[in-house]
Amino acid sequence: MALLTAKGIHVRFGDRVVLEEVDFDVREGEFHGIMGPNGAGKTTFFNVLTGRVKPNRGSIELAGENVTGFPSHKIARKGVSRSFQIMTLFDEFSARENVLAALPEFRDSGFNPAKAVTAEKKWQDAALDVLAEVNLAEKADVKAKELSYGERRALEIAVATAQRPRILCLDEPTSGLGSDGVRRLSDLVQRLKGKLTIVAIEHDMSFLFSLADRISVIHWGQVIARGTPSELRENEWVRRSNLGKFA
Amino acid sequence: MNGAANNSPDSARLVTPAMLLVWALLATLPLWISRLGLYPYIGIEILIWAIYALSFNLVLGTAGLPSFGHGAYFGIGAYAFGLCQFNIAPNLWVCLAAALLAAALAGAFVSLFISHRRGIYFAFMTIAFGQIFWTISIKAHSITGGEDGLLKIARLPADFGVVAFDLKNNVSFYYFVLAAFAVVVMLLWRLIHSPYGKVLSAIRQSETRASHLGYRVWLYKASIFTLSAGLSGFAGGLFAMAQLAAFPDVMSLHHSGYVVMMTLVGGGLVSFWGPFIGVIVFLVARDVIGAFTNAWMLWFGLLFMAIVLFKPEGIAGAWRSFVQERGGKVWKSVAGERLRLLFRSG
């Protein structure tokens, strides 16, 4: 059964149509990749899924609940977390603080002016556990801005997973990484796969084709193909659009 | 950081060594301030402006919201204190509560319009609302006394039921304001190191990320603006007591600018104590440079420009950098440790 379903999503900015009648679904536990050329509408579609952009038409259902047009904070509370193509961390916070701020139990205490953050050991420990998952436990007290690029990418994922999401949306997670970095990230995502439902936009085809259960190809604001990696390799549209050549 | 929460052991405390040091120093101020060539009343001004600046820094330093019309809430508090005294109940606690509540209500009203804005739009909106309140204070002559202000405000006694203190004397009033300052410092310290303070700090760094973590960003912005306005109004109520009057001048744009200058010069963006330091520097500069020239603000303005250009983290930040650059020698000394406690969290 689909955990997330988008039907007929249509987005226009002014007179420019960015997404046109996009249908999409993600099954529970699935890794669903999204690929397509620059400007195809992938990130806009992500922004629609995560509440950053309201669609002009269409609907989104999360576990059977209509969440169309919900703002991003509400979508996040429903269990959809995301990373950003342009990394968006709390740079002045340490890695631990970044993760801590994402913990649901911390968020639920957000309006509590009486507790001392540092005195809440269970929060600190929970944050450390999440960092350990992405091999950043040793860098827990290093400020986010002082981490290396690859570590910041891993921290982005740690922040997203700390929310204990039902769906993890990754926007070009390998962007800017070297081959070693991609390999480490690939290992990390492999570990998360199965535990989480993942939707990932990605330009690195070998990364995507090696991990994804299904892939949707977006081009000109439309889904032009969808299927398993092996199906897509044979897809005529994908071949024509020159997207599958690296897979 | 500013308000900024940090991970020092002090962040979990209600009272820190730095607070004790500052309070002890301030408690003895009436004994030595005259020897520095300054008049004792400046102590009252410093404390009231410090409450105001620390409250203002909740918005500017902690939440990163550029509010340039905060004088309005300071002034509303002053007027509310006087009007409550004349028309509702001549009771100190009731009037101070009225000052806080009136300013908080005004802040809450304004926050409804500005909490979905950010950056320059947020700043302009705060200026616009500040100017509206200032204009009202001048034009509503029958209520506020217009440009003449609200005169003959009394320093009401601090009645604790079993014992009451007369505050007409400047020294007794100074200690009353010091007690209020101490309470405000404790509350703000706790607040900025709480989850609430942490979320505000997160919002300052990235509203987008905070929103995608599930935080209702506008509500946090509205609530901190309201709280900051309320506490500024509380300071305004104390100011009305100190001046025995409430004037529209404190609501003007240039008076709103004073608190911004104090906060930035002192280092409010990087230090909890920054606004307090800025208030001292500003008011002492006013009196010391003012003794030589009427154009003291020209010189202070130049200092402000120099700080913004060369040391944007302000005096507290510059001090912290200096101590860190000196390395272990300073850190190991007792004086260095005391100062570290004073400035690190800072």
Coordinates of C-alpha atoms in Angstrom, one line a residue:
Chain A
M1 CA 0.0 0.0 0.0
A2 CA 1.2 3.5 -0.8
L3 CA 2.3 5.5 2.2
L4 CA 2.4 8.8 0.2
T5 CA 0.3 9.5 -2.9
A6 CA 0.4 12.6 -5.0
K7 CA -2.3 12.9 -7.7
G8 CA -2.4 15.5 -10.6
I9 CA 0.0 17.9 -9.0
H10 CA 0.1 21.1 -11.0
V11 CA 2.3 24.0 -10.1
R12 CA 2.8 27.2 -12.0
F13 CA 5.0 30.3 -11.1
G14 CA 3.3 33.2 -12.9
D15 CA 2.7 32.0 -16.4
R16 CA 5.4 29.3 -16.2
V17 CA 4.1 25.8 -15.7
V18 CA 6.7 23.9 -13.5
L19 CA 4.8 20.7 -12.8
E20 CA 1.9 19.4 -14.9
E21 CA -0.4 16.6 -13.7
V22 CA 2.3 14.7 -11.8
D23 CA 1.2 11.5 -10.2
F24 CA 3.5 9.8 -7.7
D25 CA 3.3 7.2 -5.0
V26 CA 5.8 5.8 -2.5
R27 CA 5.2 2.4 -0.8
E28 CA 6.0 1.8 2.8
G29 CA 9.7 0.9 3.2
E30 CA 10.5 1.7 -0.4
F31 CA 13.4 3.7 -1.8
H32 CA 12.0 5.8 -4.5
G33 CA 14.4 7.7 -6.6
I34 CA 13.6 10.8 -8.7
M35 CA 15.8 11.8 -11.6
G36 CA 15.7 14.3 -14.4
P37 CA 17.7 17.1 -15.9
N38 CA 18.2 20.5 -14.3
G39 CA 15.1 22.6 -14.3
A40 CA 12.8 19.6 -14.8
G41 CA 10.8 20.4 -11.7
K42 CA 12.3 17.8 -9.3
T43 CA 13.0 20.2 -6.4
T44 CA 9.7 21.9 -6.9
F45 CA 8.0 18.6 -6.6
F46 CA 10.0 17.9 -3.4
N47 CA 8.9 21.3 -2.1
V48 CA 5.3 20.4 -2.8
L49 CA 5.7 17.1 -1.0
T50 CA 7.3 18.8 2.1
G51 CA 4.9 21.7 2.3
R52 CA 7.2 24.4 1.0
V53 CA 5.2 25.1 -2.1
K54 CA 1.4 24.8 -2.4
P55 CA 0.2 23.1 -5.6
N56 CA -2.2 25.0 -7.8
R57 CA -4.0 21.8 -8.4
G58 CA -3.8 18.2 -7.3
S59 CA -3.8 16.4 -4.0
I60 CA -1.4 14.7 -1.6
E61 CA -2.3 11.9 0.8
L62 CA -0.1 10.7 3.5
A63 CA -1.2 7.3 4.9
G64 CA -4.7 8.0 3.7
E65 CA -4.9 11.5 5.1
N66 CA -5.2 14.5 2.8
V67 CA -2.3 16.8 3.5
T68 CA -2.5 19.0 0.4
G69 CA -1.4 22.5 1.1
F70 CA -0.3 21.8 4.6
P71 CA 2.6 24.1 5.7
S72 CA 6.0 22.6 6.1
H73 CA 5.9 22.5 9.9
K74 CA 2.7 20.5 9.8
I75 CA 4.0 18.2 7.2
A76 CA 7.1 17.6 9.3
R77 CA 5.0 16.8 12.3
K78 CA 3.1 14.3 10.2
G79 CA 6.4 12.4 9.6
V80 CA 8.0 13.8 6.5
S81 CA 11.5 15.0 6.9
R82 CA 13.9 16.3 4.3
S83 CA 17.4 17.3 3.5
F84 CA 18.3 20.2 1.2
Q85 CA 20.4 20.3 -2.0
I86 CA 21.9 23.5 -0.6
M87 CA 22.8 22.4 2.9
T88 CA 20.6 24.1 5.5
L89 CA 22.0 23.4 8.9
F90 CA 22.2 25.5 12.1
D91 CA 25.8 26.5 11.5
E92 CA 26.4 28.0 14.9
F93 CA 25.2 24.9 16.7
S94 CA 27.3 21.8 17.3
A95 CA 26.5 18.6 15.4
R96 CA 24.8 17.4 18.6
E97 CA 22.7 20.5 18.9
N98 CA 21.6 20.3 15.3
V99 CA 20.3 16.8 15.9
L100 CA 18.9 17.6 19.3
A101 CA 16.7 20.4 17.7
A102 CA 15.3 17.8 15.4
L103 CA 14.2 15.3 18.1
P104 CA 10.4 15.1 18.4
E105 CA 10.7 15.0 22.2
F106 CA 12.7 18.2 22.1
R107 CA 10.3 19.8 19.7
D108 CA 7.4 19.0 21.9
S109 CA 9.2 20.9 24.7
G110 CA 9.9 23.8 22.4
F111 CA 7.7 26.3 24.3
N112 CA 9.1 25.2 27.7
P113 CA 11.1 28.2 29.1
A114 CA 12.0 26.5 32.3
K115 CA 14.0 23.4 31.4
A116 CA 17.8 23.7 30.8
V117 CA 18.7 22.0 27.6
T118 CA 22.1 20.8 28.8
A119 CA 20.5 19.2 31.9
E120 CA 18.3 16.9 29.9
K121 CA 20.6 13.9 29.6
K122 CA 18.1 11.8 27.7
W123 CA 18.0 14.4 24.9
Q124 CA 21.7 14.6 24.8
D125 CA 22.0 10.8 24.6
A126 CA 19.4 10.4 22.0
A127 CA 21.2 13.0 19.8
L128 CA 24.5 11.2 20.3
D129 CA 22.8 7.9 19.2
V130 CA 21.6 9.5 16.0
L131 CA 25.1 10.9 15.3
A132 CA 26.6 7.5 15.9
E133 CA 24.4 6.1 13.1
V134 CA 26.1 8.5 10.6
N135 CA 29.6 8.1 12.1
L136 CA 29.6 11.6 13.6
A137 CA 29.6 10.8 17.3
E138 CA 33.2 11.9 17.6
K139 CA 32.3 15.2 16.1
A140 CA 29.3 15.8 18.3
D141 CA 30.6 19.0 19.9
V142 CA 32.1 20.4 16.7
K143 CA 30.2 23.3 15.3
A144 CA 28.3 22.5 12.0
K145 CA 30.2 25.2 10.1
E146 CA 33.5 23.6 11.1
L147 CA 32.7 20.2 9.8
S148 CA 34.0 19.0 6.4
Y149 CA 31.6 19.0 3.4
G150 CA 31.0 15.3 3.6
E151 CA 30.4 15.4 7.3
R152 CA 27.9 18.2 6.8
R153 CA 26.1 16.1 4.2
A154 CA 26.0 13.2 6.8
L155 CA 24.8 15.7 9.4
E156 CA 22.0 16.8 7.1
I157 CA 20.8 13.2 7.0
A158 CA 21.3 12.8 10.7
V159 CA 19.0 15.8 11.3
A160 CA 16.4 14.4 9.0
T161 CA 16.5 10.9 10.6
A162 CA 16.4 12.4 14.1
Q163 CA 12.9 13.5 13.4
R164 CA 12.0 9.7 13.3
P165 CA 10.2 10.3 10.0
R166 CA 7.9 8.0 8.2
I167 CA 9.3 9.3 4.9
L168 CA 12.8 10.7 4.5
C169 CA 13.2 13.0 1.5
L170 CA 16.8 13.6 0.3
D171 CA 17.4 16.3 -2.2
E172 CA 20.6 15.5 -4.1
P173 CA 22.4 14.0 -1.1
T174 CA 25.6 13.3 -3.1
S175 CA 25.8 16.9 -4.5
G176 CA 29.4 18.2 -4.2
L177 CA 30.8 15.0 -2.8
G178 CA 33.9 13.2 -4.2
S179 CA 33.9 9.5 -5.0
D180 CA 34.9 8.6 -1.4
G181 CA 32.2 10.8 0.0
V182 CA 29.6 9.2 -2.4
R183 CA 30.7 5.7 -1.3
R184 CA 30.3 6.6 2.4
L185 CA 27.0 8.2 1.8
S186 CA 25.9 5.2 -0.3
D187 CA 26.8 2.9 2.7
L188 CA 24.8 5.2 5.0
V189 CA 21.7 5.2 2.8
Q190 CA 22.0 1.5 2.4
R191 CA 21.8 1.1 6.1
L192 CA 18.8 3.4 6.3
K193 CA 17.0 1.6 3.5
G194 CA 14.5 -0.8 4.8
K195 CA 14.2 1.0 8.1
L196 CA 12.8 4.1 6.5
T197 CA 10.7 5.0 3.4
I198 CA 13.0 7.1 1.3
V199 CA 12.4 9.5 -1.6
A200 CA 15.6 10.9 -3.1
I201 CA 16.3 13.3 -5.9
E202 CA 19.7 12.4 -7.4
H203 CA 21.9 13.2 -10.3
D204 CA 24.4 10.5 -9.6
M205 CA 22.9 7.7 -11.6
S206 CA 25.1 4.9 -10.3
F207 CA 24.2 5.9 -6.8
L208 CA 20.5 6.0 -7.6
F209 CA 20.4 2.9 -9.7
S210 CA 22.3 0.9 -7.1
L211 CA 19.9 1.8 -4.2
A212 CA 16.5 2.6 -5.6
D213 CA 13.6 0.1 -5.7
R214 CA 11.8 2.3 -8.2
I215 CA 12.7 5.5 -10.0
S216 CA 10.5 8.2 -11.4
V217 CA 11.9 10.3 -14.2
I218 CA 10.7 13.9 -14.3
H219 CA 11.2 15.9 -17.5
W220 CA 9.5 19.1 -18.6
G221 CA 7.5 19.1 -15.4
Q222 CA 6.0 15.7 -16.1
V223 CA 6.8 12.1 -15.1
I224 CA 7.9 10.6 -18.3
A225 CA 8.8 7.2 -17.0
R226 CA 8.7 5.1 -13.8
G227 CA 9.9 1.6 -12.9
T228 CA 12.6 -0.4 -11.4
P229 CA 16.2 0.4 -12.3
S230 CA 16.4 -2.4 -14.8
E231 CA 13.1 -1.4 -16.4
L232 CA 14.3 2.1 -16.8
R233 CA 17.5 1.1 -18.5
E234 CA 15.3 -0.3 -21.2
N235 CA 12.9 2.5 -21.3
E236 CA 12.7 4.3 -24.6
W237 CA 11.9 7.7 -23.2
V238 CA 14.8 7.5 -20.8
R239 CA 17.1 6.5 -23.6
R240 CA 15.9 9.3 -25.7
S241 CA 16.3 11.9 -23.0
N242 CA 19.9 10.7 -22.6
L243 CA 19.4 10.3 -18.8
G244 CA 20.1 6.6 -18.5
K245 CA 23.5 6.6 -20.1
F246 CA 25.4 6.7 -16.8
A247 CA 23.3 4.1 -15.1
Chain B
M1 CA 26.5 33.4 22.3
N2 CA 23.9 36.0 22.9
G3 CA 21.5 35.0 24.5
A4 CA 22.7 32.2 23.0
A5 CA 22.6 29.1 24.6
N6 CA 25.8 27.3 25.1
N7 CA 26.9 24.1 26.6
S8 CA 28.8 25.4 29.6
P9 CA 27.8 24.1 33.0
D10 CA 26.5 27.5 33.8
S11 CA 23.8 27.1 31.2
A12 CA 21.9 24.7 33.5
R13 CA 22.1 27.1 36.5
L14 CA 19.6 29.6 37.6
V15 CA 22.3 31.8 39.2
T16 CA 25.8 31.8 37.8
P17 CA 29.1 33.1 39.2
A18 CA 29.0 35.9 36.7
M19 CA 25.6 37.0 37.9
L20 CA 26.8 37.0 41.5
L21 CA 29.8 39.1 40.5
V22 CA 27.7 41.6 38.6
W23 CA 25.1 41.9 41.4
A24 CA 27.8 42.3 44.1
L25 CA 29.4 45.0 42.1
L26 CA 26.1 46.8 41.5
A27 CA 25.1 46.4 45.1
T28 CA 28.1 48.4 46.2
L29 CA 27.7 51.0 43.4
P30 CA 26.2 53.8 45.5
L31 CA 29.3 53.6 47.7
W32 CA 31.8 54.4 45.0
I33 CA 30.1 55.9 42.0
S34 CA 30.6 59.4 43.2
R35 CA 34.3 58.9 43.5
L36 CA 34.4 58.2 39.7
G37 CA 33.0 61.7 39.1
L38 CA 29.6 60.3 38.2
Y39 CA 26.3 61.1 39.9
P40 CA 24.5 58.3 41.7
Y41 CA 21.3 58.6 39.6
I42 CA 23.2 57.1 36.6
G43 CA 23.1 53.8 38.5
I44 CA 19.3 53.8 38.3
E45 CA 19.4 54.7 34.6
I46 CA 21.9 51.9 33.9
L47 CA 19.8 49.3 35.5
I48 CA 16.6 50.3 33.9
W49 CA 18.2 50.6 30.4
A50 CA 19.9 47.3 31.1
I51 CA 16.5 45.6 31.7
Y52 CA 15.3 47.2 28.5
A53 CA 18.4 46.3 26.5
L54 CA 18.4 42.7 27.7
S55 CA 14.8 42.4 26.8
F56 CA 15.4 43.9 23.5
N57 CA 18.2 41.5 22.8
L58 CA 15.8 38.6 23.1
V59 CA 14.5 39.8 19.8
L60 CA 17.7 41.0 18.2
G61 CA 20.4 38.7 19.5
T62 CA 18.5 35.5 20.4
A63 CA 15.9 35.4 17.7
G64 CA 17.8 37.5 15.1
L65 CA 14.8 39.8 14.5
P66 CA 15.8 43.3 13.6
S67 CA 13.4 45.4 15.6
F68 CA 14.0 49.2 15.3
G69 CA 10.9 50.5 16.9
H70 CA 11.2 49.0 20.4
G71 CA 11.1 52.4 22.1
A72 CA 7.4 52.3 21.5
Y73 CA 7.0 49.5 24.1
F74 CA 9.3 51.1 26.5
G75 CA 7.1 54.3 26.2
I76 CA 3.8 52.4 26.4
G77 CA 5.0 50.9 29.6
A78 CA 5.9 54.3 31.0
Y79 CA 2.5 55.7 30.1
A80 CA 0.6 52.7 31.3
F81 CA 2.4 53.0 34.7
G82 CA 1.3 56.6 35.0
L83 CA -2.2 56.1 33.7
C84 CA -2.8 53.2 36.0
Q85 CA -1.6 55.2 38.9
F86 CA -3.9 58.1 38.1
N87 CA -7.0 56.2 37.0
I88 CA -7.0 52.6 38.3
A89 CA -5.0 51.9 41.4
P90 CA -2.0 53.8 42.9
N91 CA -0.3 50.5 43.8
L92 CA 3.2 49.8 42.7
W93 CA 2.6 46.2 41.8
V94 CA -0.6 46.8 39.9
C95 CA 1.0 49.7 38.0
L96 CA 4.1 47.7 37.1
A97 CA 1.9 44.8 36.0
A98 CA -0.1 47.3 33.9
A99 CA 3.1 48.6 32.3
L100 CA 4.2 45.1 31.4
L101 CA 0.8 44.0 30.2
A102 CA 0.0 47.1 28.1
A103 CA 3.4 46.8 26.3
A104 CA 3.0 43.1 25.8
L105 CA -0.5 43.6 24.3
A106 CA 0.8 46.2 22.0
G107 CA 3.7 43.9 21.1
A108 CA 1.3 41.0 20.5
F109 CA -0.8 43.1 18.2
V110 CA 2.2 44.2 16.2
S111 CA 3.6 40.7 16.1
L112 CA 0.5 39.5 14.3
F113 CA 1.5 41.6 11.4
I114 CA 5.2 41.1 11.4
S115 CA 5.8 37.5 12.5
H116 CA 5.4 36.2 9.0
R117 CA 8.0 38.7 7.8
R118 CA 11.8 38.6 8.0
G119 CA 14.8 40.7 7.3
I120 CA 14.4 44.2 6.0
Y121 CA 10.6 43.8 5.8
F122 CA 10.4 42.9 9.4
A123 CA 12.7 45.8 10.3
F124 CA 10.6 48.4 8.3
M125 CA 7.4 47.1 9.8
T126 CA 8.7 47.5 13.4
I127 CA 9.8 51.1 12.5
A128 CA 6.4 51.8 11.0
F129 CA 4.5 50.6 14.1
G130 CA 6.9 52.4 16.4
Q131 CA 6.2 55.6 14.6
I132 CA 2.5 55.0 14.8
F133 CA 2.6 54.5 18.6
W134 CA 4.9 57.6 18.9
T135 CA 2.5 59.7 16.9
I136 CA -0.5 58.5 19.0
S137 CA 1.4 59.4 22.2
I138 CA 1.8 63.0 20.9
K139 CA -1.6 63.4 19.4
A140 CA -3.7 61.8 22.1
H141 CA -3.2 64.8 24.3
S142 CA -6.1 64.2 26.6
I143 CA -4.7 60.8 27.6
T144 CA -0.9 61.2 27.3
G145 CA -0.5 64.9 27.9
G146 CA 0.8 65.2 24.3
E147 CA 4.3 66.6 23.9
D148 CA 4.3 67.8 27.5
G149 CA 4.0 64.2 28.6
L150 CA 2.4 62.7 31.6
L151 CA 3.7 64.5 34.7
K152 CA 3.5 64.1 38.4
I153 CA 4.0 60.3 38.4
A154 CA 4.8 59.2 41.9
R155 CA 7.3 56.7 43.1
L156 CA 4.8 54.4 44.9
P157 CA 6.0 52.5 47.9
A158 CA 7.0 48.9 47.5
D159 CA 4.4 47.3 49.8
F160 CA 5.1 43.6 50.7
G161 CA 2.2 43.3 53.1
V162 CA 4.2 43.0 56.3
V163 CA 6.7 45.6 55.4
A164 CA 6.7 48.6 52.9
F165 CA 9.6 50.5 51.5
D166 CA 9.5 54.1 50.5
L167 CA 11.1 54.5 47.1
K168 CA 11.2 58.3 47.0
N169 CA 14.8 58.3 47.9
N170 CA 17.2 57.6 45.0
V171 CA 19.2 55.1 46.9
S172 CA 16.2 53.0 48.0
F173 CA 14.8 53.2 44.5
Y174 CA 18.2 52.1 43.1
Y175 CA 18.1 48.9 45.2
F176 CA 14.5 48.3 44.2
V177 CA 15.5 48.5 40.5
L178 CA 18.5 46.3 41.2
A179 CA 16.3 43.6 42.7
A180 CA 14.1 43.9 39.5
F181 CA 17.2 43.7 37.4
A182 CA 18.4 40.6 39.2
V183 CA 15.1 38.8 38.7
V184 CA 15.0 39.7 35.0
V185 CA 18.6 38.5 34.5
M186 CA 17.8 35.2 36.1
L187 CA 14.6 34.7 34.1
L188 CA 16.3 35.6 30.8
W189 CA 19.3 33.4 31.5
R190 CA 17.0 30.5 32.1
L191 CA 14.9 31.3 29.1
I192 CA 17.7 31.5 26.6
H193 CA 19.1 28.2 27.8
S194 CA 15.8 26.4 27.7
P195 CA 14.4 24.6 24.7
Y196 CA 12.4 27.7 23.9
G197 CA 15.6 29.8 23.7
K198 CA 17.3 27.1 21.7
V199 CA 14.5 27.0 19.1
L200 CA 14.7 30.8 18.8
S201 CA 18.4 30.6 18.2
A202 CA 17.7 27.9 15.6
I203 CA 15.2 30.2 13.9
R204 CA 17.8 32.9 13.8
Q205 CA 20.1 30.6 11.9
S206 CA 17.6 29.1 9.5
E207 CA 13.8 29.7 9.5
T208 CA 13.5 27.2 6.7
R209 CA 15.3 24.4 8.5
A210 CA 13.3 25.1 11.7
S211 CA 10.1 25.0 9.9
H212 CA 11.0 21.7 8.3
L213 CA 11.8 20.3 11.7
G214 CA 8.2 20.9 12.7
Y215 CA 8.5 24.3 14.5
R216 CA 5.7 26.8 13.9
V217 CA 8.2 29.6 13.3
W218 CA 5.8 32.5 13.2
L219 CA 4.4 31.6 16.6
Y220 CA 7.9 31.6 18.2
K221 CA 8.6 34.9 16.6
A222 CA 5.3 36.4 17.8
S223 CA 5.8 35.0 21.3
I224 CA 9.3 36.3 21.7
F225 CA 8.4 39.7 20.3
T226 CA 5.5 39.9 22.7
L227 CA 7.6 38.9 25.7
S228 CA 10.3 41.3 24.7
A229 CA 7.8 44.1 24.3
G230 CA 6.3 43.3 27.7
L231 CA 9.6 43.4 29.5
S232 CA 10.6 46.6 27.7
G233 CA 7.3 48.0 29.0
F234 CA 8.2 46.9 32.5
A235 CA 11.5 48.8 32.1
G236 CA 9.4 51.7 30.9
G237 CA 7.3 51.6 34.0
L238 CA 10.4 51.8 36.1
F239 CA 11.7 54.7 34.0
A240 CA 8.4 56.6 34.6
M241 CA 9.0 56.1 38.3
A242 CA 12.6 57.3 38.0
Q243 CA 11.7 60.4 35.9
L244 CA 8.5 61.0 37.8
A245 CA 6.9 61.4 34.3
A246 CA 6.4 59.8 30.9
F247 CA 7.4 61.5 27.8
P248 CA 6.8 60.7 24.1
D249 CA 10.4 61.3 23.4
V250 CA 11.4 57.8 24.5
M251 CA 9.1 56.3 21.8
S252 CA 10.8 58.2 19.0
L253 CA 12.8 56.5 16.3
H254 CA 16.1 57.9 17.6
H255 CA 15.4 56.7 21.1
S256 CA 14.7 53.3 19.6
G257 CA 18.0 53.6 17.9
Y258 CA 19.8 54.0 21.3
V259 CA 18.9 50.6 22.5
V260 CA 20.1 49.1 19.2
M261 CA 23.4 50.9 19.5
M262 CA 23.8 49.9 23.2
T263 CA 23.1 46.3 22.3
L264 CA 25.5 46.1 19.3
V265 CA 28.3 48.1 20.9
G266 CA 28.2 46.0 24.0
G267 CA 28.2 42.7 22.0
G268 CA 24.6 41.5 22.3
L269 CA 25.0 39.4 19.2
V270 CA 27.6 37.2 20.9
S271 CA 27.1 37.6 24.6
F272 CA 24.3 37.5 27.2
W273 CA 26.0 40.4 29.0
G274 CA 26.6 42.4 25.8
P275 CA 23.6 44.7 26.2
F276 CA 24.4 45.4 29.8
I277 CA 28.0 46.4 28.8
G278 CA 26.6 48.5 26.0
V279 CA 24.3 50.4 28.4
I280 CA 27.1 51.2 30.7
V281 CA 29.4 52.4 27.9
F282 CA 26.6 54.4 26.3
L283 CA 25.4 56.2 29.5
V284 CA 28.9 56.8 30.9
A285 CA 30.0 58.1 27.5
R286 CA 26.9 60.4 27.5
D287 CA 27.9 61.9 30.8
V288 CA 31.7 61.9 30.5
I289 CA 31.9 63.1 26.8
G290 CA 28.8 65.2 27.4
A291 CA 30.7 67.1 30.0
F292 CA 33.1 68.3 27.3
T293 CA 30.8 68.7 24.3
N294 CA 27.2 68.8 23.4
A295 CA 28.0 66.7 20.4
W296 CA 28.8 63.6 22.4
M297 CA 26.6 61.6 20.2
L298 CA 28.8 62.4 17.3
W299 CA 31.7 60.7 19.1
F300 CA 29.6 57.8 20.2
G301 CA 28.3 57.4 16.7
L302 CA 31.9 57.2 15.4
L303 CA 32.6 54.5 18.0
F304 CA 29.5 52.7 16.9
M305 CA 30.6 52.8 13.3
A306 CA 34.1 51.6 14.2
I307 CA 32.6 48.7 16.1
V308 CA 30.3 47.7 13.3
L309 CA 33.1 47.9 10.8
F310 CA 36.0 46.4 12.7
K311 CA 34.5 44.4 15.6
P312 CA 30.9 43.6 14.9
E313 CA 30.8 41.2 17.8
G314 CA 31.0 44.3 20.1
I315 CA 33.0 44.9 23.2
A316 CA 32.1 41.5 24.8
G317 CA 33.2 39.7 21.6
A318 CA 36.4 41.7 21.4
W319 CA 37.2 40.9 25.0
R320 CA 36.5 37.2 24.4
S321 CA 38.8 37.2 21.4
F322 CA 41.5 39.0 23.4
V323 CA 41.3 36.4 26.2
Q324 CA 41.4 33.5 23.8
E325 CA 44.3 34.9 22.0
R326 CA 46.2 35.3 25.2
G327 CA 45.9 31.6 25.6
G328 CA 46.6 29.5 28.6
K329 CA 48.3 32.1 30.7
V330 CA 45.2 34.1 31.1
W331 CA 42.9 31.2 31.3
K332 CA 44.8 29.7 34.2
S333 CA 44.8 32.9 36.3
V334 CA 42.2 33.5 38.8
A335 CA 41.3 36.8 37.3
G336 CA 41.1 35.2 33.9
E337 CA 38.8 32.5 35.2
R338 CA 36.5 35.1 36.8
L339 CA 36.4 37.1 33.6
R340 CA 35.8 34.0 31.6
L341 CA 32.8 33.2 33.7
L342 CA 31.6 36.7 33.2
F343 CA 32.0 36.8 29.5
R344 CA 32.0 33.4 28.0
S345 CA 28.3 32.6 27.9
G346 CA 28.9 34.8 28.0

